[in-house]
Short mmCIF file of C-alpha atoms in Angstrom, two decimals:
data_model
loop_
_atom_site.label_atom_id
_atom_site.label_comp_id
_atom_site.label_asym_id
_atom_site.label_seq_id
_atom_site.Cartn_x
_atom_site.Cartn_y
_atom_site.Cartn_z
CA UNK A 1 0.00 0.00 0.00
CA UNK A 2 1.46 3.62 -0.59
CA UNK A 3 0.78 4.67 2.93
CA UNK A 4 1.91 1.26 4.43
CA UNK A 5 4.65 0.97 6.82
CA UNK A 6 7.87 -0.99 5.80
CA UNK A 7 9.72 0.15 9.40
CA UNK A 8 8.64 1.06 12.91
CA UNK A 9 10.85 1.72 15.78
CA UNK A 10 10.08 0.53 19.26
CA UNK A 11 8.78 4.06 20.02
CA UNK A 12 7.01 3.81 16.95
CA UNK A 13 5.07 0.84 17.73
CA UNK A 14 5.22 2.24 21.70
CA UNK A 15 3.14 5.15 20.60
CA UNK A 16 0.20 3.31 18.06
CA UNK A 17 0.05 0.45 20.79
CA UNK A 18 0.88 -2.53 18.37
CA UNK A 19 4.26 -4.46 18.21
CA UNK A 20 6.16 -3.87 15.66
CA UNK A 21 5.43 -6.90 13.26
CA UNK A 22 2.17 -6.12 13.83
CA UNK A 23 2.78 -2.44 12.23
CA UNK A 24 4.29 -3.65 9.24
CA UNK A 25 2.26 -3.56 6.04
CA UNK A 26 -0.77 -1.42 7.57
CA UNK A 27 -1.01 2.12 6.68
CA UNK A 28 -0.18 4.91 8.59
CA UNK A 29 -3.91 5.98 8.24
CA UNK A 30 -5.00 3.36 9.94
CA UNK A 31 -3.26 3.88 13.15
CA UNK A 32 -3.86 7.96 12.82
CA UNK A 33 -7.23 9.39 14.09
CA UNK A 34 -9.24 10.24 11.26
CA UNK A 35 -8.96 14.13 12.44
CA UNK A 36 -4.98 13.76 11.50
CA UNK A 37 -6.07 12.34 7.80
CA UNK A 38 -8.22 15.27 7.31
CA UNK A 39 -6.12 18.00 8.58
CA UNK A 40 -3.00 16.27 7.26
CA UNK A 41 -3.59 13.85 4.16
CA UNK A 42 -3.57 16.61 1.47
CA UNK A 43 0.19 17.98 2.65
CA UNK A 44 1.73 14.67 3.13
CA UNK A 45 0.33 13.34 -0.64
CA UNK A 46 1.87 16.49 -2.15
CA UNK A 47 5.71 16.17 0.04
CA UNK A 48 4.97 12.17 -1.44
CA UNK A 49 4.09 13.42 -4.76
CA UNK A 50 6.93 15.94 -5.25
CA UNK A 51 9.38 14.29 -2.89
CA UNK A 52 9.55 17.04 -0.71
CA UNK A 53 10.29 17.08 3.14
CA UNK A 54 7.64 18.60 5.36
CA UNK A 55 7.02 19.61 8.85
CA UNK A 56 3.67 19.33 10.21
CA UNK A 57 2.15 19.83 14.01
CA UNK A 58 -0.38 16.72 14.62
CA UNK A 59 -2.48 16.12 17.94
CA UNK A 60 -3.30 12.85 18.79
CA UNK A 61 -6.66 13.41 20.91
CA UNK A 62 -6.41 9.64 22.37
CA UNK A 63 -3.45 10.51 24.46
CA UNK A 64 -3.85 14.31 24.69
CA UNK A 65 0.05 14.95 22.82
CA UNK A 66 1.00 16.79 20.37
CA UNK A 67 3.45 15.89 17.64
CA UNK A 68 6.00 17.31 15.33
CA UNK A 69 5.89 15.08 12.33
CA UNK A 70 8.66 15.41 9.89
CA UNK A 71 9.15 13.55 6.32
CA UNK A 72 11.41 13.05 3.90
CA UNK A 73 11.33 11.47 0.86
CA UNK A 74 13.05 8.01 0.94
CA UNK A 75 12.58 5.38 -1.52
CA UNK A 76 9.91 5.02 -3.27
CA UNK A 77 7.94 6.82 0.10
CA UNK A 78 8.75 8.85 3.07
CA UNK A 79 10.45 8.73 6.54
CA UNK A 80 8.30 9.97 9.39
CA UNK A 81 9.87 11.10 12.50
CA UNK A 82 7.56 12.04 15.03
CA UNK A 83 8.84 14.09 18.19
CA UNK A 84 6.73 14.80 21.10
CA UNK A 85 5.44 18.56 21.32
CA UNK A 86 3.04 18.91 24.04
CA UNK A 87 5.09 20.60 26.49
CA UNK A 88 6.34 23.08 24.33
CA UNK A 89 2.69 23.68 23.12
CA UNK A 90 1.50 24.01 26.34
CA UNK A 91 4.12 26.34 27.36
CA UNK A 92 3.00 28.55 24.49
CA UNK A 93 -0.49 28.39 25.22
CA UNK A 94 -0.22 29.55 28.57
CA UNK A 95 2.18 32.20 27.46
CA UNK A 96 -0.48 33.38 25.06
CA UNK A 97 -3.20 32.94 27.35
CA UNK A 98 -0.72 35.13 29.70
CA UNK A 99 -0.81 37.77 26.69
CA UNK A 100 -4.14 37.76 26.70
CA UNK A 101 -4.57 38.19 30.03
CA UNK A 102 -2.13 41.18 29.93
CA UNK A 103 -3.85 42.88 26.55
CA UNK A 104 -7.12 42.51 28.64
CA UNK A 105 -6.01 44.15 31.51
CA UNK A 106 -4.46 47.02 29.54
CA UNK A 107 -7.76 47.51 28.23
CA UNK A 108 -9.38 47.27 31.77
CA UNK A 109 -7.45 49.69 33.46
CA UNK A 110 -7.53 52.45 30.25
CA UNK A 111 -11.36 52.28 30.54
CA UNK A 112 -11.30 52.30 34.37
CA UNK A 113 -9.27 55.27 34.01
CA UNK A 114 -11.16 57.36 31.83
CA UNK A 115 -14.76 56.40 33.09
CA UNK A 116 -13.28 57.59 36.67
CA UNK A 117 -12.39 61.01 34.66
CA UNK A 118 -15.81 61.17 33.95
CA UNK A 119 -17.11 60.13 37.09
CA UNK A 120 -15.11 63.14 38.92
CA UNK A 121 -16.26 65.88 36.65
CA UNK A 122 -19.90 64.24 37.57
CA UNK A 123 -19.00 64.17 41.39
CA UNK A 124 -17.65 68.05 40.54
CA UNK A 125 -21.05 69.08 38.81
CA UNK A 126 -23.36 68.11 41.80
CA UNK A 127 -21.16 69.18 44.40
CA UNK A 128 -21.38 72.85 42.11
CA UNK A 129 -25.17 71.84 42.14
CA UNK A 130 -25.16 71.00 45.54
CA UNK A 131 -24.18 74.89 47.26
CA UNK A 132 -26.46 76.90 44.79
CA UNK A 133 -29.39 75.04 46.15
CA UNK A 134 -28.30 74.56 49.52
CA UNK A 135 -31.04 76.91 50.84
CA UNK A 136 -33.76 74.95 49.16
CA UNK A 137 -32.65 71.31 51.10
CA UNK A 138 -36.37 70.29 49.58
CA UNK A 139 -34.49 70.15 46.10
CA UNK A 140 -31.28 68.44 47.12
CA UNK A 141 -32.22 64.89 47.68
CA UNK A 142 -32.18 63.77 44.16
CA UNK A 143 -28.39 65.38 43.83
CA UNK A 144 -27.48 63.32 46.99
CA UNK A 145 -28.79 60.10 45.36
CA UNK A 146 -27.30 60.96 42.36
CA UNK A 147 -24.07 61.99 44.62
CA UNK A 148 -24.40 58.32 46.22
CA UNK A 149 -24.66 56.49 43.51
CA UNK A 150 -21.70 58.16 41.39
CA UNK A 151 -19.78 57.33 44.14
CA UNK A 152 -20.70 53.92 44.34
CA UNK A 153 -19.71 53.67 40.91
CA UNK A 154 -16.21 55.50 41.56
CA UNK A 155 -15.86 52.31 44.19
CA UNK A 156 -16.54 50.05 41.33
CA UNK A 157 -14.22 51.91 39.03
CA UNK A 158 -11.45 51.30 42.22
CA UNK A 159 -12.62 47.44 42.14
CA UNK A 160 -11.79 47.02 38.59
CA UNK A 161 -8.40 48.65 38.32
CA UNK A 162 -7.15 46.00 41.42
CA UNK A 163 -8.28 43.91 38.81
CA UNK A 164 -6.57 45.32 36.60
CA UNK A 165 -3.49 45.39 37.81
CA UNK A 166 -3.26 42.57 39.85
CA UNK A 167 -2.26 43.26 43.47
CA UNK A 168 0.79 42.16 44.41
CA UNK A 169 0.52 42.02 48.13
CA UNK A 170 2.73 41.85 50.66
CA UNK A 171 4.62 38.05 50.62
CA UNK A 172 5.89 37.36 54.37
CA UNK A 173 7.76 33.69 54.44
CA UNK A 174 5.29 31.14 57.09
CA UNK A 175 7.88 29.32 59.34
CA UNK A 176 5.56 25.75 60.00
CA UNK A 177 5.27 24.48 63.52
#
């Protein structure tokens, strides 16, 4: 078969759970999950086809790893030599999920900033309100709500930039008993 094995290592046959006889002669799309034939099939047949080497990343959802698969043309086929991936994968997607994480914050704290501008020139307003209708107390309650509530909303503001920034704290080293 084109796709057959003629050669598996121990690690080879380690990692598709067969022995190695038992590799020989089947094709490598039988012991690949049919997600790595789809995402995979059309680049390999071309490196085949043009006898080309190629590099492809391949995850293997039955045991959670990614792969680096390389080939190169040999023969009348290709060699595949698979390295394990995962950890620098994972490493990656934490550091991106760390970016993230940092972009969002950014974005928290410049909002946070400028809806607290706004909030103070509100705060400002109904104090100014505040003392030219200080005689008439009748007509003052709805500015003290309003008062209240803007600086609930400065609290909030306050809430979301430790957010934001992500307090640091004070680390003191615990001596256990």
């Amino acid at each position: 078969s084109r796709w057959g094995f003629t050669y598996a290592n121990s690690s080879a046959a380690k990692l598709f759970e067969r022995d190695r006889p038992a590799l020989i002669g089947q094709t490598l799309w039988d012991v690949l999950p049919p997600s790595v034939h789809a995402n995979h099939y059309e680049s390999l047949a071309h490196a085949m086809l043009h006898r080309e080497a190629v590099t492809r990343e391949i995850f293997l959802e039955a045991i959670n790893c990614w792969f680096e698969a390389r080939t190169y043309p040999f023969g009348s086929g290709l060699i595949l030599l698979l390295k394990d991936i995962t950890s620098r994968k994972l490493q990656a997607e934490r550091s991106n999920r760390m970016d993230r994480l940092e972009s969002l914050g950014l974005l928290a704290r410049g909002f946070a900033h400028d809806f607290n501008n706004l909030l103070t020139v509100l705060l400002g307003n109904l104090a100014l309100a505040e003392m030219r209708l200080q005689n008439q107390p009748d007509k003052t309650v709805e500015l003290q709500t309003a008062k209240q509530a803007t600086l609930q909303a400065q609290s909030l503001v306050q809430q979301l930039l430790t957010f934001a920034r992500g307090v640091e704290g004070e680390r003191v080293l615990l001596q256990p008993k």
